[in-house]
mmCIF file of C-alpha atoms and ligand atoms in Angstrom:
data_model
loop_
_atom_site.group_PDB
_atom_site.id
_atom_site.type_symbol
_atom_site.label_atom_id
_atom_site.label_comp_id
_atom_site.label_asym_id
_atom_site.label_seq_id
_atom_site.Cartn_x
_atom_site.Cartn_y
_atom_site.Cartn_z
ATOM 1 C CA UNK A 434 -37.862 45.703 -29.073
ATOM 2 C CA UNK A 435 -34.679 47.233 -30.469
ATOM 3 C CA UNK A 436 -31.698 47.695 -28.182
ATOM 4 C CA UNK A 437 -29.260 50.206 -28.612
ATOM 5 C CA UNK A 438 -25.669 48.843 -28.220
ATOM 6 C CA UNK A 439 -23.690 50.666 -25.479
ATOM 7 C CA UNK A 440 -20.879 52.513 -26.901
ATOM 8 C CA UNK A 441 -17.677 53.744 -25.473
ATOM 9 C CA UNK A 442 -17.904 57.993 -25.612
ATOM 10 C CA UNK A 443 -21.691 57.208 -23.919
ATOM 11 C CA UNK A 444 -19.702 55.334 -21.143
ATOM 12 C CA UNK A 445 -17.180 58.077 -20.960
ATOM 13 C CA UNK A 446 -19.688 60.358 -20.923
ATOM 14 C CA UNK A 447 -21.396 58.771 -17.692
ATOM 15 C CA UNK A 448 -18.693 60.173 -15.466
ATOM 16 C CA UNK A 449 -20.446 63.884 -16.162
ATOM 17 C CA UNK A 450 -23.671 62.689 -17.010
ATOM 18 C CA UNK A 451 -24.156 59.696 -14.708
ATOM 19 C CA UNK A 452 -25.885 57.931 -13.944
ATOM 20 C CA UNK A 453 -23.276 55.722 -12.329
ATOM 21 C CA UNK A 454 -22.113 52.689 -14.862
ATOM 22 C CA UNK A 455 -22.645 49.047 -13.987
ATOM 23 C CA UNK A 456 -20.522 46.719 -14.997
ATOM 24 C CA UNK A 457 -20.712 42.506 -14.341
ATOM 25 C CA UNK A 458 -18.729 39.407 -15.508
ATOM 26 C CA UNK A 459 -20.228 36.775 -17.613
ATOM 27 C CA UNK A 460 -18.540 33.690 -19.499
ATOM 28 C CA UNK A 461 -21.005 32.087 -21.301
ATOM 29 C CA UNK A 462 -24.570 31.911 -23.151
ATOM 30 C CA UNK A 463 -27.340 31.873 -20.406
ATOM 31 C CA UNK A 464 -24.911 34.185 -18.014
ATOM 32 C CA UNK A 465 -24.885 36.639 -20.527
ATOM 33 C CA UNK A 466 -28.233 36.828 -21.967
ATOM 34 C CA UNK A 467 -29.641 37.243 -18.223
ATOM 35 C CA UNK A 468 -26.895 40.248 -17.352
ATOM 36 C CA UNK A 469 -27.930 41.784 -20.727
ATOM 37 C CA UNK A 470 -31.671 41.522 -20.538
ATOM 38 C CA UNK A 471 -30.988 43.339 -16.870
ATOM 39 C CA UNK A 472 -30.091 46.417 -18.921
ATOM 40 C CA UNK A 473 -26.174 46.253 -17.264
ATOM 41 C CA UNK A 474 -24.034 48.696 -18.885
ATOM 42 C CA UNK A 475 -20.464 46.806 -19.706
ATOM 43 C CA UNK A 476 -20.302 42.645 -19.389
ATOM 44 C CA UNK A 477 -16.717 41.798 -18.516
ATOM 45 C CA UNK A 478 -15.460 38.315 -20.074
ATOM 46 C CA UNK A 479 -12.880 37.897 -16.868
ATOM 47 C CA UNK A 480 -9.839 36.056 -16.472
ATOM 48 C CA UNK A 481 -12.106 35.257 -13.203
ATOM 49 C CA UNK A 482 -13.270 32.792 -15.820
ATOM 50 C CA UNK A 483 -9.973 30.580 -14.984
ATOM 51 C CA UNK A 484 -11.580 30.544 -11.184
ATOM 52 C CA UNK A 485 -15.468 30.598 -11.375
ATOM 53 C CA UNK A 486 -16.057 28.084 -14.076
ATOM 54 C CA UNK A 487 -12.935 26.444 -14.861
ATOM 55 C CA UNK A 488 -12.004 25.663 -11.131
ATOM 56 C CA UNK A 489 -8.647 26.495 -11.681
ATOM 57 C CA UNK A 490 -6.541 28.098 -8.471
ATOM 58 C CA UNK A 491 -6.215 31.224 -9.375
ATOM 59 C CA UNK A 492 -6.334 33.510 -13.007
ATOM 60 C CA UNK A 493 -2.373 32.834 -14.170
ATOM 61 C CA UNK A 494 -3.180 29.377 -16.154
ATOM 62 C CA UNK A 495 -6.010 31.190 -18.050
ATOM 63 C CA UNK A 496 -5.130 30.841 -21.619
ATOM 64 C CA UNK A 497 -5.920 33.221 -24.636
ATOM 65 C CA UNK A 498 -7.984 30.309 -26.278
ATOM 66 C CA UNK A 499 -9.969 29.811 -23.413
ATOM 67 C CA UNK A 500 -10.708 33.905 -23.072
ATOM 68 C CA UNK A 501 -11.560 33.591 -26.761
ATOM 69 C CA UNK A 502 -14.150 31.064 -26.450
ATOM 70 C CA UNK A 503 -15.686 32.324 -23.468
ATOM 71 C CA UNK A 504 -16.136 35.678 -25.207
ATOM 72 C CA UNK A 505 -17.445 34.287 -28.431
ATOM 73 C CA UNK A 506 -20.648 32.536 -25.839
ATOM 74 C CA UNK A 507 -21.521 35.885 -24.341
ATOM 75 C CA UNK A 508 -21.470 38.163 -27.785
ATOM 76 C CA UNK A 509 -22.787 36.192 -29.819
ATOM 77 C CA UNK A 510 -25.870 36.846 -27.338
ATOM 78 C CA UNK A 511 -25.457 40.039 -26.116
ATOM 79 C CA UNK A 512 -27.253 43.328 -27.620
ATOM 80 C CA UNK A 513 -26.920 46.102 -25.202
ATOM 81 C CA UNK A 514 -23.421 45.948 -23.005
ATOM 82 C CA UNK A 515 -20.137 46.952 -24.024
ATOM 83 C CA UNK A 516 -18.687 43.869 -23.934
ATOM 84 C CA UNK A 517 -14.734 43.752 -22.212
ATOM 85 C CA UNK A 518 -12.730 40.590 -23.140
ATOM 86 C CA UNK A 519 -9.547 40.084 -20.101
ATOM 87 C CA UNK A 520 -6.308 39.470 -21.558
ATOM 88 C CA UNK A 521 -4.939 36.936 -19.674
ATOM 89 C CA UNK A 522 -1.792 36.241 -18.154
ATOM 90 C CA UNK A 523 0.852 36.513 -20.769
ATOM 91 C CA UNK A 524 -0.752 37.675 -23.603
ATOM 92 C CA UNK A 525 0.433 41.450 -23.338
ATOM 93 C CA UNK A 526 3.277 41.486 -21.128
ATOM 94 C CA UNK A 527 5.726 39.794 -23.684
ATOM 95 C CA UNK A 528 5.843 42.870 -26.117
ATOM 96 C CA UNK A 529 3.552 45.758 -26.971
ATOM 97 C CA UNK A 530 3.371 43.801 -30.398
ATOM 98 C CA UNK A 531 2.289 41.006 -29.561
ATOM 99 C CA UNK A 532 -0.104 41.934 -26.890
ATOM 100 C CA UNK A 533 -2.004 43.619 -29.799
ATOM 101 C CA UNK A 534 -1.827 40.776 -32.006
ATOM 102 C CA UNK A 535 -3.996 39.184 -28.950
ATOM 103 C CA UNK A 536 -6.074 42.218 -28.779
ATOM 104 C CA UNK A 537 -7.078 41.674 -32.703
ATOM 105 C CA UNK A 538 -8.029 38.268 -31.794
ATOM 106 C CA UNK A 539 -10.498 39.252 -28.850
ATOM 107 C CA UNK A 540 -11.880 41.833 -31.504
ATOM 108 C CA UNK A 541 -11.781 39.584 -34.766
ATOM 109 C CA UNK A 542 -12.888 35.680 -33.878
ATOM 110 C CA UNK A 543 -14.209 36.848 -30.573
ATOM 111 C CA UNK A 544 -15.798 40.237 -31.558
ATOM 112 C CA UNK A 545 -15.232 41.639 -28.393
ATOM 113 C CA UNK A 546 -16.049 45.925 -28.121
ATOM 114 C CA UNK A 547 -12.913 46.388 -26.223
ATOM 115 C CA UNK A 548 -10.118 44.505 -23.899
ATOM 116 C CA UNK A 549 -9.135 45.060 -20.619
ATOM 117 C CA UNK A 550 -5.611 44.733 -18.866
ATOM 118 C CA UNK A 551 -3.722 44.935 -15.794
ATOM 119 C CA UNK A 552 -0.937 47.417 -14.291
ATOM 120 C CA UNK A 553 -0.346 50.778 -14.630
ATOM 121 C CA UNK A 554 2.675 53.001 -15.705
ATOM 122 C CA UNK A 555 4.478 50.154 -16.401
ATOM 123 C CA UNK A 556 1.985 48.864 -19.320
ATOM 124 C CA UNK A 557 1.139 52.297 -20.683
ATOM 125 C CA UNK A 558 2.863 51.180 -23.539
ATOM 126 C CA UNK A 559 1.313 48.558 -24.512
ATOM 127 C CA UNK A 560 -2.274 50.266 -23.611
ATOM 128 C CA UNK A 561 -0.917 53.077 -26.105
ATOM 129 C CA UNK A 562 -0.145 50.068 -28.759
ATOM 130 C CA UNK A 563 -3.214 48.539 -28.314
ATOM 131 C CA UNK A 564 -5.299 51.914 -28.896
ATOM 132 C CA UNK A 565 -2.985 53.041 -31.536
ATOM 133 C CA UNK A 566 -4.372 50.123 -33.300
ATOM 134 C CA UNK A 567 -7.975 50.920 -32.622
ATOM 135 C CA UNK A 568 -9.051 48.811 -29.829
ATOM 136 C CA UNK A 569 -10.648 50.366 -27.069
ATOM 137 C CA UNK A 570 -8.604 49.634 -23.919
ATOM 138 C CA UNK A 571 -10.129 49.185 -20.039
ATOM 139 C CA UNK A 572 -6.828 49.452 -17.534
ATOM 140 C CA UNK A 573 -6.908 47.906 -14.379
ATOM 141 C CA UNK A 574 -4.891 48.762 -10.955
ATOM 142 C CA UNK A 575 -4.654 48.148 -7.220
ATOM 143 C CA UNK A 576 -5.175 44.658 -6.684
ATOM 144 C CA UNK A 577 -4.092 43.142 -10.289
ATOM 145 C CA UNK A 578 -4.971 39.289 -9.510
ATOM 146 C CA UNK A 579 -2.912 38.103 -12.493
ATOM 147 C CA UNK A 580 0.156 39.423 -10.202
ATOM 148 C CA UNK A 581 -1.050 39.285 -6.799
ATOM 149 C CA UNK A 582 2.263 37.016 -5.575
ATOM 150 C CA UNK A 583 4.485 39.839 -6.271
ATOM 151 C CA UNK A 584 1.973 42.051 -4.654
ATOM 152 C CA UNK A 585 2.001 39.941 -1.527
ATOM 153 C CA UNK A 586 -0.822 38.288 -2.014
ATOM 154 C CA UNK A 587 -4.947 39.334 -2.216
ATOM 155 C CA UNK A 588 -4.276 42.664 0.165
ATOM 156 C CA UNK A 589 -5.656 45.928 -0.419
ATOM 157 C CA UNK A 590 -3.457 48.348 -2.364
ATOM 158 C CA UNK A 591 -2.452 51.785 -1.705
ATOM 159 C CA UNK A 592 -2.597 51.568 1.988
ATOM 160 C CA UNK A 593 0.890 53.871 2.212
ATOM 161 C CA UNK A 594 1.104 57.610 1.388
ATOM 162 C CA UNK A 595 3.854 56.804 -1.280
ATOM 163 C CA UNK A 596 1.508 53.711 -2.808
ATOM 164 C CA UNK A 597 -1.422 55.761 -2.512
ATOM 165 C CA UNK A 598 0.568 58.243 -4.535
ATOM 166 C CA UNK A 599 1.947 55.661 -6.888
ATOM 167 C CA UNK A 600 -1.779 54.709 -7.777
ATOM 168 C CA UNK A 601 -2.710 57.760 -9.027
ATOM 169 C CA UNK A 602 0.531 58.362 -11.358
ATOM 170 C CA UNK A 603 -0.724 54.712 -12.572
ATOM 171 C CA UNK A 604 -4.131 56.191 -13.304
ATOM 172 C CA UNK A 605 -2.799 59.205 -15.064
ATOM 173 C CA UNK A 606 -0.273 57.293 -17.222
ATOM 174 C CA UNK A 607 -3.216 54.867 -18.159
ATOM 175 C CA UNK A 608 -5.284 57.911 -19.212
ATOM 176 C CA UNK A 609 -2.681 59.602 -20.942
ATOM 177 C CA UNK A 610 -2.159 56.450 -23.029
ATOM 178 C CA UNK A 611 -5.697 56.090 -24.043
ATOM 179 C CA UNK A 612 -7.523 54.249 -22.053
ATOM 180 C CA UNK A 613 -11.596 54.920 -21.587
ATOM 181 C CA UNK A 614 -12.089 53.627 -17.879
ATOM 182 C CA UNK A 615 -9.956 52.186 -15.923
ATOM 183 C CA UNK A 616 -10.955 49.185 -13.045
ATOM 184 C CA UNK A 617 -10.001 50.198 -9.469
ATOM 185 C CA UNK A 618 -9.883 46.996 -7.154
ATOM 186 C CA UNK A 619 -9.434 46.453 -3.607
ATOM 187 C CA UNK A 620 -8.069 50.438 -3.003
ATOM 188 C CA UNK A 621 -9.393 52.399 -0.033
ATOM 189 C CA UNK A 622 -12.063 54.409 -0.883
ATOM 190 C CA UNK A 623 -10.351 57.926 -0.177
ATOM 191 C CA UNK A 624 -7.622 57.276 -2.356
ATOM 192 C CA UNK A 625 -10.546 55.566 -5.233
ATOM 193 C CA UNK A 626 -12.047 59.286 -4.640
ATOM 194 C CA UNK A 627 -8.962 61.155 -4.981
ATOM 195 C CA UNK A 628 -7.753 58.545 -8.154
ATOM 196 C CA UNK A 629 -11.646 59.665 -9.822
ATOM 197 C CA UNK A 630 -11.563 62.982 -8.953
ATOM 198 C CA UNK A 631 -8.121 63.384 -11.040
ATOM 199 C CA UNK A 632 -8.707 61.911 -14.543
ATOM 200 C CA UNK A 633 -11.497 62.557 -16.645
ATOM 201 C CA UNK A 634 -11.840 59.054 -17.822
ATOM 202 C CA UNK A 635 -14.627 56.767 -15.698
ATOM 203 C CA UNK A 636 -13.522 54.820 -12.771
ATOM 204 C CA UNK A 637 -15.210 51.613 -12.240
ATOM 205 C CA UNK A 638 -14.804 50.281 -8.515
ATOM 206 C CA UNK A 639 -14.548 46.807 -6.942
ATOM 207 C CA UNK A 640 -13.829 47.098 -3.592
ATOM 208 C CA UNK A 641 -12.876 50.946 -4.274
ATOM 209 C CA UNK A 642 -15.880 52.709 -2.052
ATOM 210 C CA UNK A 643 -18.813 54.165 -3.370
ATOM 211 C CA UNK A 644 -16.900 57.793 -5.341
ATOM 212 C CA UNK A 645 -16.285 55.936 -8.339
ATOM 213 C CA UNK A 646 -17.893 56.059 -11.491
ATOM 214 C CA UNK A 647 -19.129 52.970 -11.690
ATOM 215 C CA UNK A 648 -18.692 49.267 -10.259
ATOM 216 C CA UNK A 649 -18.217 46.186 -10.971
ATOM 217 C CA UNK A 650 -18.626 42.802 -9.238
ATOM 218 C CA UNK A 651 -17.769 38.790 -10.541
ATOM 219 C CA UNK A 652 -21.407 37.884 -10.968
ATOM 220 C CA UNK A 653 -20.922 34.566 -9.819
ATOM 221 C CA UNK A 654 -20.016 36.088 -6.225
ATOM 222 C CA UNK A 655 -22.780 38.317 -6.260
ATOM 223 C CA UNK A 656 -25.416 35.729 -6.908
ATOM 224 C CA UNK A 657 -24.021 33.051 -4.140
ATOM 225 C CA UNK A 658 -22.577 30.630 -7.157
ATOM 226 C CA UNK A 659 -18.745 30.506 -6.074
ATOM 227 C CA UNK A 660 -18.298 29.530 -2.730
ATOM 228 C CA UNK A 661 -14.422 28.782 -2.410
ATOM 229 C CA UNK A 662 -14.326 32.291 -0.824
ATOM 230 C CA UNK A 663 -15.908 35.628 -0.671
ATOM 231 C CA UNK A 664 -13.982 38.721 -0.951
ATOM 232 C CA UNK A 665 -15.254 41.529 2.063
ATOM 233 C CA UNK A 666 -16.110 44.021 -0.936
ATOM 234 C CA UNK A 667 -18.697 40.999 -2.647
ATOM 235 C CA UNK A 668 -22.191 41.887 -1.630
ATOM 236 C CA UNK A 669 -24.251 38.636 -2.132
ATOM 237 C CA UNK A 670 -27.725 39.653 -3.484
ATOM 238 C CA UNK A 671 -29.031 35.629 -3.659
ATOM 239 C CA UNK A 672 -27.397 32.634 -2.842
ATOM 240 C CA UNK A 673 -28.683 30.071 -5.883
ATOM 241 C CA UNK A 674 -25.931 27.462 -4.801
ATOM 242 C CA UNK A 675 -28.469 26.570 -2.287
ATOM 243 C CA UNK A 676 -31.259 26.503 -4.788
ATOM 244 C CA UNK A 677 -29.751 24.701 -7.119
ATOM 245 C CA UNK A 678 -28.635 21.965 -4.551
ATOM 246 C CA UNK A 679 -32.227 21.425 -3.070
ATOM 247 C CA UNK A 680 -33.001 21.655 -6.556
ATOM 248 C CA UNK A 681 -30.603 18.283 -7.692
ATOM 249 C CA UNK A 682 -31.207 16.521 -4.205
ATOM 250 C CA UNK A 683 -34.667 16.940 -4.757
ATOM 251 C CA UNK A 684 -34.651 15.568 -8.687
ATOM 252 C CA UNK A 685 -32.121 12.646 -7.088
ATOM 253 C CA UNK A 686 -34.549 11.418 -4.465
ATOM 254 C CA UNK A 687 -37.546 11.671 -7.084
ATOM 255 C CA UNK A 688 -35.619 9.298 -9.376
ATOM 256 C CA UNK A 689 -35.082 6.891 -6.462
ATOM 257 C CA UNK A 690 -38.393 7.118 -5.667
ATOM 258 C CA UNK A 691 -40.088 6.918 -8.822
ATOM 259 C CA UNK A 692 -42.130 9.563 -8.759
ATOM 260 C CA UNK A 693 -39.948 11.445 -11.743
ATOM 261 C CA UNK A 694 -41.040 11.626 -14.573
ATOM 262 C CA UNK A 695 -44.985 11.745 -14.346
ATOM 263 C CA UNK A 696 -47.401 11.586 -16.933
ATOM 264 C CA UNK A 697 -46.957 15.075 -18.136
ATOM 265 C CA UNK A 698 -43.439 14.719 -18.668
ATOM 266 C CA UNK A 699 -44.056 11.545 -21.062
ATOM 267 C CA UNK A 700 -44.846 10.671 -24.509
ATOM 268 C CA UNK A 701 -47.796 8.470 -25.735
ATOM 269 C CA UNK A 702 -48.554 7.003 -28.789
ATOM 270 C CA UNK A 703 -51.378 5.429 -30.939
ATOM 271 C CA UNK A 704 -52.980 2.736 -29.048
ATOM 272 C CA UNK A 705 -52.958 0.731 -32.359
ATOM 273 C CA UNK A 706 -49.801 1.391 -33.256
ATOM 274 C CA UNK A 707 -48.521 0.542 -29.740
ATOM 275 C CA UNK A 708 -50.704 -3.193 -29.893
ATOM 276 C CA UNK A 709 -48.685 -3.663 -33.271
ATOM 277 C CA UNK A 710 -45.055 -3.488 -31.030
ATOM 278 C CA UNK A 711 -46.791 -5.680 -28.240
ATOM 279 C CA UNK A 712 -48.056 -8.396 -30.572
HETATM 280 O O1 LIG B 809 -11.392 38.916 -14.115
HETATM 281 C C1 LIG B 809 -12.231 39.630 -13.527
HETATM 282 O O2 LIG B 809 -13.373 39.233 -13.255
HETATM 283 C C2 LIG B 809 -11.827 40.980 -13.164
HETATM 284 C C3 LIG B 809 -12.725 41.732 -12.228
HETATM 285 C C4 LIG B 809 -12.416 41.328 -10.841
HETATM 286 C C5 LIG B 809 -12.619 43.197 -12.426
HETATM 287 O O3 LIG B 809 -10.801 41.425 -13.567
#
């Protein structure tokens, strides 16, 4: 069957249209030929990456090599999802130039459909850059992980009147500079509605309430696979940590036990050629 490739004015067009856009990370092969196959409408190569699969302690040390190979894994599988590679931690906050030389590479070796960065007014010139040179650009406000420590750490943004306010200038600014959606995280969900309701560009929520356009979750917290921590706006649909544990203690104790592999998992030969080796 032939799928048609998700493309960026059908995504924009969701926020009139619906219906409402889903959106999930994936950072490798298997990941993102299952998120795919499920029909999701945008796979998002994280910087969540640095945290989910590399073990690292948080998304700063996440390297644009690293972003670059991940992102190669899941397009050279996927066929429907717009596919969003992260810029990582200093790859666009240097200079507007150089933040689109990185953006070429996440389009060119990675072949990305579009990149996404943090921050708001204060990047809208590098989002501008970025688009001016024809690459699609995803913004990102509220919590920005990348710089959480100046942000006082993983807290909800926007909780004041005059950050509330802030939020949507930074949503305006990153419309007026081009971008075609722009991630909401961890913002309440009044202020989410209000931030929606004022640009005509999709909003995609993560722990932004149920008024925005569309949502997105790290797929590795949805599914139960991360356990360091779970954020209050991760719904866990399975928990396969646990299945893949009874899974590996089962395989461990068949080992010891001899009763892996059986028969069917074995190779025979000619009985001739076998008396041959035994002679
Ligand atoms: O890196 C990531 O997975 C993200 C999502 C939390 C939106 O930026």
């Amino acid at each position: 069957m032939t799928v048609q490739k998700k493309t960026i004015p059908e995504i924009k067009a969701r926020k009139e249209n619906g219906p409402k856009i889903s959106m999930l990370t994936a950072y490798d092969y298997p990941w993102a030929l299952l998120v795919d196959r499920a029909g999701i409408d945008m796979i998002l190569v994280g910087d969540s990456l640095g945290m989910v699969v590399l073990g690292y302690p948080d998304t700063i040390s996440v390297t644009m090599d690293e972003m670059i190979h991940h992102t190669k894994a899941v397009t050279g599988v996927v066929r429907g999802a717009l596919v969003v590679g992260d810029m990582p931690f200093g790859s666009y906050n240097v200079s507007a130039e150089k933040a689109v030389e990185n953006a070429n590479r996440f389009m060119k070796e990675a072949k990305a459909d579009a990149v996404k960065l943090e921050g708001g007014k204060s990047m809208a010139h590098v989002v501008e850059a970025i688009v001016g040179a024809g690459i699609p650009v995803q913004g990102h406000i509220g919590l920005t992980p990348q710089t959480a420590s100046a942000l006082g750490g993983f807290k909800v943004q926007g909780k004041s009147a005059e950050a509330a306010k802030a939020l949507i200038e930074d949503a305006k600014a990153l419309e007026d500079a081009g971008c075609f959606s722009i991630v909401l995280e961890a913002i309440p969900a009044p202020i989410a509605a209000m931030i929606t309701e004022s640009i005509s560009i999709p909003t995609i929520g993560i722990g932004a309430g149920k008024d925005c356009d569309g949502q997105v979750l790290v797929t590795h917290d949805m599914v139960g696979l991360f356990d360091r921590f779970t954020p209050k706006f991760v719904k866990q649909y399975a928990k396969i940590s646990e299945t893949i544990s009874s899974a590996i203690a089962e395989y461990k104790e068949e080992v010891e036990n001899g009763s892996f592999p059986e028969e069917k998992h074995s190779f025979t030969m000619q009985a001739e050629e076998l008396d041959k080796v035994e002679k």
